[in-house]
Short mmCIF file of C-alpha atoms in Angstrom, two decimals:
data_model
loop_
_atom_site.label_atom_id
_atom_site.label_comp_id
_atom_site.label_asym_id
_atom_site.label_seq_id
_atom_site.Cartn_x
_atom_site.Cartn_y
_atom_site.Cartn_z
CA UNK F 1 -12.59 55.21 -87.20
CA UNK F 2 -10.61 56.41 -84.57
CA UNK F 3 -13.25 56.90 -81.66
CA UNK F 4 -14.90 53.45 -82.63
CA UNK F 5 -11.75 51.61 -82.40
CA UNK F 6 -11.53 53.70 -78.32
CA UNK F 7 -14.73 52.68 -78.34
CA UNK F 8 -13.84 48.66 -78.74
CA UNK F 9 -10.74 48.80 -77.58
CA UNK F 10 -12.97 49.58 -73.83
CA UNK F 11 -15.96 47.16 -74.79
CA UNK F 12 -12.67 44.79 -75.24
CA UNK F 13 -11.50 45.95 -71.39
CA UNK F 14 -14.40 45.53 -70.29
CA UNK F 15 -15.98 42.18 -71.53
CA UNK F 16 -12.98 40.73 -70.05
CA UNK F 17 -13.94 40.82 -66.75
CA UNK F 18 -17.36 39.20 -67.46
CA UNK F 19 -16.44 36.81 -70.07
CA UNK F 20 -14.09 33.76 -71.52
CA UNK F 21 -11.77 34.86 -74.65
CA UNK F 22 -14.57 33.46 -76.87
CA UNK F 23 -16.55 36.70 -76.71
CA UNK F 24 -14.25 37.99 -78.70
CA UNK F 25 -14.83 35.75 -82.76
CA UNK F 26 -17.90 37.67 -82.81
CA UNK F 27 -17.66 40.61 -81.04
CA UNK F 28 -14.40 40.89 -84.68
CA UNK F 29 -15.84 39.68 -86.65
CA UNK F 30 -19.28 42.83 -85.61
CA UNK F 31 -16.29 45.27 -85.76
CA UNK F 32 -14.99 44.42 -88.82
CA UNK F 33 -17.82 43.83 -91.19
CA UNK F 34 -18.52 47.32 -89.32
CA UNK F 35 -15.61 49.28 -90.12
CA UNK F 36 -14.96 47.52 -93.74
CA UNK F 37 -19.10 48.93 -94.50
CA UNK F 38 -18.32 52.63 -92.56
CA UNK F 39 -15.19 53.02 -95.12
CA UNK F 40 -16.89 51.70 -98.26
CA UNK F 41 -19.92 53.84 -97.31
CA UNK F 42 -17.14 56.88 -96.48
CA UNK F 43 -15.84 56.52 -100.21
CA UNK F 44 -12.04 55.14 -99.43
CA UNK F 45 -9.56 52.94 -102.28
CA UNK F 46 -11.52 48.50 -100.83
CA UNK F 47 -7.57 48.36 -99.68
CA UNK F 48 -8.14 51.41 -97.71
CA UNK F 49 -11.04 49.83 -96.43
CA UNK F 50 -9.87 46.20 -95.51
CA UNK F 51 -6.93 48.46 -93.76
CA UNK F 52 -9.35 49.96 -90.95
CA UNK F 53 -11.14 46.71 -90.86
CA UNK F 54 -8.22 45.20 -89.71
CA UNK F 55 -7.25 48.08 -87.71
CA UNK F 56 -10.53 47.98 -85.92
CA UNK F 57 -11.36 44.12 -85.68
CA UNK F 58 -7.61 43.95 -83.64
CA UNK F 59 -9.06 46.70 -81.18
CA UNK F 60 -11.31 44.18 -78.85
CA UNK F 61 -8.16 42.00 -78.86
CA UNK F 62 -6.23 44.20 -77.87
CA UNK F 63 -8.56 46.25 -74.90
CA UNK F 64 -9.26 42.10 -73.96
CA UNK F 65 -5.10 41.50 -73.64
CA UNK F 66 -5.47 45.11 -71.21
CA UNK F 67 -8.45 44.04 -69.13
CA UNK F 68 -6.79 41.40 -67.65
CA UNK F 69 -3.70 42.65 -67.61
CA UNK F 70 -5.75 44.73 -65.27
CA UNK F 71 -8.25 42.35 -63.34
CA UNK F 72 -5.14 39.75 -62.06
CA UNK F 73 -2.84 44.05 -61.47
CA UNK F 74 -6.10 44.29 -58.62
CA UNK F 75 -6.37 40.80 -57.86
CA UNK F 76 -2.44 40.45 -56.65
CA UNK F 77 -2.86 43.95 -55.41
CA UNK F 78 -6.19 42.90 -52.63
CA UNK F 79 -4.36 39.60 -52.02
CA UNK F 80 -3.87 39.93 -48.47
CA UNK F 81 0.46 39.68 -47.34
CA UNK F 82 1.63 36.90 -46.31
CA UNK F 83 0.94 36.10 -41.96
CA UNK F 84 3.59 37.87 -39.95
CA UNK F 85 4.54 34.84 -37.32
CA UNK F 86 6.56 31.93 -37.17
CA UNK F 87 4.27 29.27 -37.99
CA UNK F 88 5.04 27.33 -41.02
CA UNK F 89 1.50 24.71 -40.74
CA UNK F 90 -1.79 25.47 -41.79
CA UNK F 91 -4.23 23.79 -40.22
CA UNK F 92 -5.10 21.49 -42.31
CA UNK F 93 -1.39 20.07 -42.40
CA UNK F 94 -2.55 19.69 -38.41
CA UNK F 95 -5.61 18.42 -38.84
CA UNK F 96 -4.49 15.35 -41.44
CA UNK F 97 -1.88 14.63 -38.72
CA UNK F 98 -4.29 14.59 -35.72
CA UNK F 99 -6.17 12.62 -37.56
CA UNK F 100 -3.82 10.22 -38.78
CA UNK F 101 -2.60 8.74 -34.53
CA UNK F 102 -6.43 8.00 -34.02
CA UNK F 103 -5.67 4.74 -32.76
CA UNK F 104 -9.12 2.27 -34.44
#
């Protein structure tokens, strides 16, 4: 069951890079169902199977959250630093000012 939880955590982290949060609904339900049936098949009580299934069903959600955190961290690290020039006006603002001054 621990191997399945680790695998589902990693699957959730990978899915965060390509899909929206709605992918977690079928994935969590599938993990919940498979965890429950695997525990019932291994002679666990129904209460133990429900507990393990809930933990395994939540694992992709934690992985998805970790994937989003990793994605935002890496995006922030790749962002360019502030320019070291003293110019504060952008090209678009300067163009807009010049366009407004033109005679008709």
